[in-house]
PDB file of C-alpha atoms in Angstrom:
ATOM      1  CA  PRO A 145     -19.200 -25.859 -13.288  1.00 57.00           C
ATOM      2  CA  ALA A 146     -17.700 -22.688 -11.890  1.00 73.00           C
ATOM      3  CA  ALA A 147     -14.837 -22.807  -9.400  1.00 67.00           C
ATOM      4  CA  ALA A 148     -17.133 -21.764  -6.538  1.00 69.00           C
ATOM      5  CA  GLU A 149     -19.546 -24.591  -7.339  1.00 80.00           C
ATOM      6  CA  ARG A 150     -16.652 -27.051  -7.267  1.00 82.00           C
ATOM      7  CA  GLY A 151     -15.558 -25.716  -3.886  1.00 78.00           C
ATOM      8  CA  GLU A 152     -12.387 -24.213  -5.315  1.00 79.00           C
ATOM      9  CA  PRO A 153     -11.203 -20.786  -4.225  1.00 78.00           C
ATOM     10  CA  LEU A 154     -12.166 -17.959  -6.537  1.00 80.00           C
ATOM     11  CA  PRO A 155      -9.457 -15.951  -8.291  1.00 84.00           C
ATOM     12  CA  VAL A 156      -8.226 -12.868  -6.471  1.00 90.00           C
ATOM     13  CA  GLY A 157      -7.536  -9.527  -8.128  1.00 94.00           C
ATOM     14  CA  LEU A 158      -6.104  -6.449  -6.453  1.00 96.00           C
ATOM     15  CA  MET A 159      -6.932  -2.849  -7.364  1.00 97.00           C
ATOM     16  CA  PHE A 160      -4.983   0.103  -6.027  1.00 98.00           C
ATOM     17  CA  PRO A 161      -6.218   3.729  -5.938  1.00 97.00           C
ATOM     18  CA  ASP A 162      -4.719   7.035  -6.995  1.00 96.00           C
ATOM     19  CA  LEU A 163      -4.759  10.385  -5.251  1.00 94.00           C
ATOM     20  CA  GLY A 164      -8.024  11.305  -3.632  1.00 91.00           C
ATOM     21  CA  SER A 165      -8.035   8.259  -1.384  1.00 91.00           C
ATOM     22  CA  GLN A 166      -5.661   9.749   1.201  1.00 93.00           C
ATOM     23  CA  TYR A 167      -6.821  11.200   4.507  1.00 93.00           C
ATOM     24  CA  VAL A 168      -5.414  12.145   7.906  1.00 95.00           C
ATOM     25  CA  LYS A 169      -5.159   9.075  10.168  1.00 95.00           C
ATOM     26  CA  MET A 170      -4.564   6.749   7.215  1.00 94.00           C
ATOM     27  CA  LEU A 171      -2.218   3.883   8.146  1.00 97.00           C
ATOM     28  CA  ASP A 172      -3.460   4.000  11.753  1.00 97.00           C
ATOM     29  CA  GLY A 173      -5.007   0.529  11.504  1.00 96.00           C
ATOM     30  CA  VAL A 174      -1.954  -1.098   9.878  1.00 97.00           C
ATOM     31  CA  LYS A 175       1.062   0.747  11.285  1.00 97.00           C
ATOM     32  CA  ASP A 176       1.824  -2.005  13.794  1.00 97.00           C
ATOM     33  CA  LEU A 177       2.058  -4.834  11.258  1.00 97.00           C
ATOM     34  CA  PRO A 178       5.724  -5.927  11.098  1.00 97.00           C
ATOM     35  CA  LYS A 179       5.980  -5.695   7.281  1.00 97.00           C
ATOM     36  CA  VAL A 180       4.372  -2.248   7.341  1.00 98.00           C
ATOM     37  CA  GLN A 181       6.837  -1.114  10.009  1.00 98.00           C
ATOM     38  CA  GLU A 182       9.672  -2.287   7.735  1.00 98.00           C
ATOM     39  CA  MET A 183       8.184  -0.359   4.805  1.00 98.00           C
ATOM     40  CA  LEU A 184       7.831   2.772   6.920  1.00 98.00           C
ATOM     41  CA  GLN A 185      11.454   2.570   8.071  1.00 98.00           C
ATOM     42  CA  GLU A 186      12.634   2.158   4.496  1.00 98.00           C
ATOM     43  CA  ALA A 187      10.344   4.980   3.361  1.00 98.00           C
ATOM     44  CA  ARG A 188      11.885   7.294   5.963  1.00 98.00           C
ATOM     45  CA  GLN A 189      15.303   6.632   4.429  1.00 97.00           C
ATOM     46  CA  VAL A 190      14.151   7.028   0.816  1.00 97.00           C
ATOM     47  CA  LEU A 191      11.951  10.087   1.378  1.00 97.00           C
ATOM     48  CA  GLY A 192      13.991  11.844   4.047  1.00 97.00           C
ATOM     49  CA  PHE A 193      10.973  12.453   6.294  1.00 96.00           C
ATOM     50  CA  ASP A 194       8.570  10.462   8.468  1.00 97.00           C
ATOM     51  CA  ILE A 195       5.598   9.738   6.183  1.00 96.00           C
ATOM     52  CA  LEU A 196       3.774   7.951   9.012  1.00 97.00           C
ATOM     53  CA  GLN A 197       3.726  11.113  11.114  1.00 96.00           C
ATOM     54  CA  VAL A 198       2.225  13.102   8.237  1.00 95.00           C
ATOM     55  CA  CYS A 199      -0.331  10.351   7.551  1.00 95.00           C
ATOM     56  CA  LEU A 200      -1.418  10.195  11.175  1.00 95.00           C
ATOM     57  CA  GLU A 201      -1.202  13.847  12.184  1.00 93.00           C
ATOM     58  CA  GLY A 202      -1.316  15.912   9.017  1.00 89.00           C
ATOM     59  CA  PRO A 203      -1.327  18.755   8.292  1.00 90.00           C
ATOM     60  CA  GLU A 204      -4.301  17.892   6.123  1.00 89.00           C
ATOM     61  CA  ASP A 205      -3.264  20.387   3.430  1.00 87.00           C
ATOM     62  CA  SER A 206       0.067  18.609   2.944  1.00 83.00           C
ATOM     63  CA  LEU A 207      -1.527  15.201   2.736  1.00 84.00           C
ATOM     64  CA  LEU A 208      -4.253  16.323   0.361  1.00 84.00           C
ATOM     65  CA  GLN A 209      -2.503  18.861  -1.848  1.00 88.00           C
ATOM     66  CA  ASP A 210       1.262  18.270  -1.827  1.00 93.00           C
ATOM     67  CA  ALA A 211       1.941  15.527  -4.390  1.00 93.00           C
ATOM     68  CA  SER A 212       5.411  14.863  -2.933  1.00 93.00           C
ATOM     69  CA  ILE A 213       3.656  13.720   0.250  1.00 95.00           C
ATOM     70  CA  ALA A 214       0.315  12.463  -1.064  1.00 95.00           C
ATOM     71  CA  GLN A 215       1.714  10.150  -3.757  1.00 97.00           C
ATOM     72  CA  PRO A 216       4.096   8.243  -1.440  1.00 97.00           C
ATOM     73  CA  ALA A 217       1.325   8.070   1.181  1.00 97.00           C
ATOM     74  CA  VAL A 218      -1.112   6.452  -1.270  1.00 97.00           C
ATOM     75  CA  PHE A 219       1.592   4.085  -2.563  1.00 98.00           C
ATOM     76  CA  ILE A 220       2.518   2.943   0.954  1.00 98.00           C
ATOM     77  CA  ALA A 221      -1.122   2.680   2.048  1.00 98.00           C
ATOM     78  CA  GLY A 222      -1.893   0.355  -0.857  1.00 98.00           C
ATOM     79  CA  LEU A 223       0.973  -1.957   0.017  1.00 98.00           C
ATOM     80  CA  ALA A 224       0.038  -1.742   3.699  1.00 98.00           C
ATOM     81  CA  ALA A 225      -3.495  -2.843   2.782  1.00 97.00           C
ATOM     82  CA  LEU A 226      -2.011  -5.826   0.965  1.00 96.00           C
ATOM     83  CA  GLU A 227      -0.057  -6.725   4.116  1.00 96.00           C
ATOM     84  CA  LYS A 228      -3.275  -6.523   6.132  1.00 96.00           C
ATOM     85  CA  LEU A 229      -4.947  -8.835   3.605  1.00 95.00           C
ATOM     86  CA  ARG A 230      -2.018 -11.253   3.918  1.00 94.00           C
ATOM     87  CA  ALA A 231      -2.324 -11.169   7.712  1.00 95.00           C
ATOM     88  CA  GLU A 232      -6.099 -11.664   7.785  1.00 94.00           C
ATOM     89  CA  LYS A 233      -6.573 -13.921   4.733  1.00 91.00           C
ATOM     90  CA  PRO A 234      -3.160 -15.376   3.912  1.00 89.00           C
ATOM     91  CA  GLU A 235      -4.414 -17.498   1.011  1.00 86.00           C
ATOM     92  CA  ALA A 236      -5.921 -14.468  -0.745  1.00 85.00           C
ATOM     93  CA  GLY A 237      -2.815 -12.361  -0.218  1.00 83.00           C
ATOM     94  CA  ARG A 238      -0.591 -15.058  -1.704  1.00 82.00           C
ATOM     95  CA  ARG A 239      -2.627 -16.147  -4.676  1.00 84.00           C
ATOM     96  CA  PHE A 240      -3.754 -12.975  -6.372  1.00 90.00           C
ATOM     97  CA  GLN A 241      -3.721 -13.427 -10.125  1.00 91.00           C
ATOM     98  CA  ALA A 242      -4.080  -9.838 -11.248  1.00 93.00           C
ATOM     99  CA  ALA A 243      -3.141  -6.420  -9.922  1.00 95.00           C
ATOM    100  CA  ALA A 244      -4.166  -3.072 -11.365  1.00 96.00           C
ATOM    101  CA  GLY A 245      -4.262   0.539 -10.344  1.00 97.00           C
ATOM    102  CA  LEU A 246      -4.864   4.077 -11.458  1.00 96.00           C
ATOM    103  CA  SER A 247      -1.792   6.324 -11.777  1.00 95.00           C
ATOM    104  CA  VAL A 248       0.060   5.929  -8.454  1.00 97.00           C
ATOM    105  CA  GLY A 249      -1.954   2.747  -8.044  1.00 97.00           C
ATOM    106  CA  GLU A 250      -0.281   1.330 -11.156  1.00 97.00           C
ATOM    107  CA  LEU A 251       3.094   1.613  -9.453  1.00 98.00           C
ATOM    108  CA  THR A 252       1.615   0.062  -6.322  1.00 98.00           C
ATOM    109  CA  ALA A 253       0.243  -2.844  -8.385  1.00 98.00           C
ATOM    110  CA  LEU A 254       3.597  -3.397 -10.098  1.00 97.00           C
ATOM    111  CA  THR A 255       5.354  -3.380  -6.721  1.00 98.00           C
ATOM    112  CA  ALA A 256       2.792  -5.806  -5.261  1.00 96.00           C
ATOM    113  CA  ALA A 257       3.383  -8.099  -8.257  1.00 95.00           C
ATOM    114  CA  GLY A 258       7.140  -8.068  -7.644  1.00 95.00           C
ATOM    115  CA  VAL A 259       8.141  -6.015 -10.688  1.00 97.00           C
ATOM    116  CA  PHE A 260       9.769  -3.347  -8.485  1.00 95.00           C
ATOM    117  CA  SER A 261      11.234  -3.485  -5.003  1.00 97.00           C
ATOM    118  CA  PHE A 262       9.448  -1.344  -2.441  1.00 98.00           C
ATOM    119  CA  ALA A 263      12.244   1.255  -2.479  1.00 98.00           C
ATOM    120  CA  ASP A 264      12.361   1.402  -6.277  1.00 98.00           C
ATOM    121  CA  GLY A 265       8.587   1.777  -6.515  1.00 97.00           C
ATOM    122  CA  LEU A 266       8.677   4.533  -3.902  1.00 98.00           C
ATOM    123  CA  ARG A 267      11.414   6.362  -5.801  1.00 97.00           C
ATOM    124  CA  LEU A 268       9.359   6.175  -8.995  1.00 96.00           C
ATOM    125  CA  VAL A 269       6.365   7.701  -7.258  1.00 94.00           C
TER     126      VAL A 269
END
């Protein structure tokens, strides 16, 4: 019988997006999570600007068209979503068995899987 029929938890896989998923006000629902706050502080040091401010306030053109802003924003948002998953469903956030992504999402997946540190993944983006 399948795992679900035996009452066992189903496998968890994570998928991370590429550009096109960013929008003004992104990170608003996760910015107060402690791990996300740590990421944002580290991102400020690595990037040299406050990515949270751009994500929350825009300008929309920068967030949508400037790859030097959009790519880090999508990378951080993916990892922030993982932190939200860990906060809301800790077992799912801990036991994912696969991670994948498209373009920037690939780097996010590798960071989520522990291949890169957050700062190294952000620098690669």
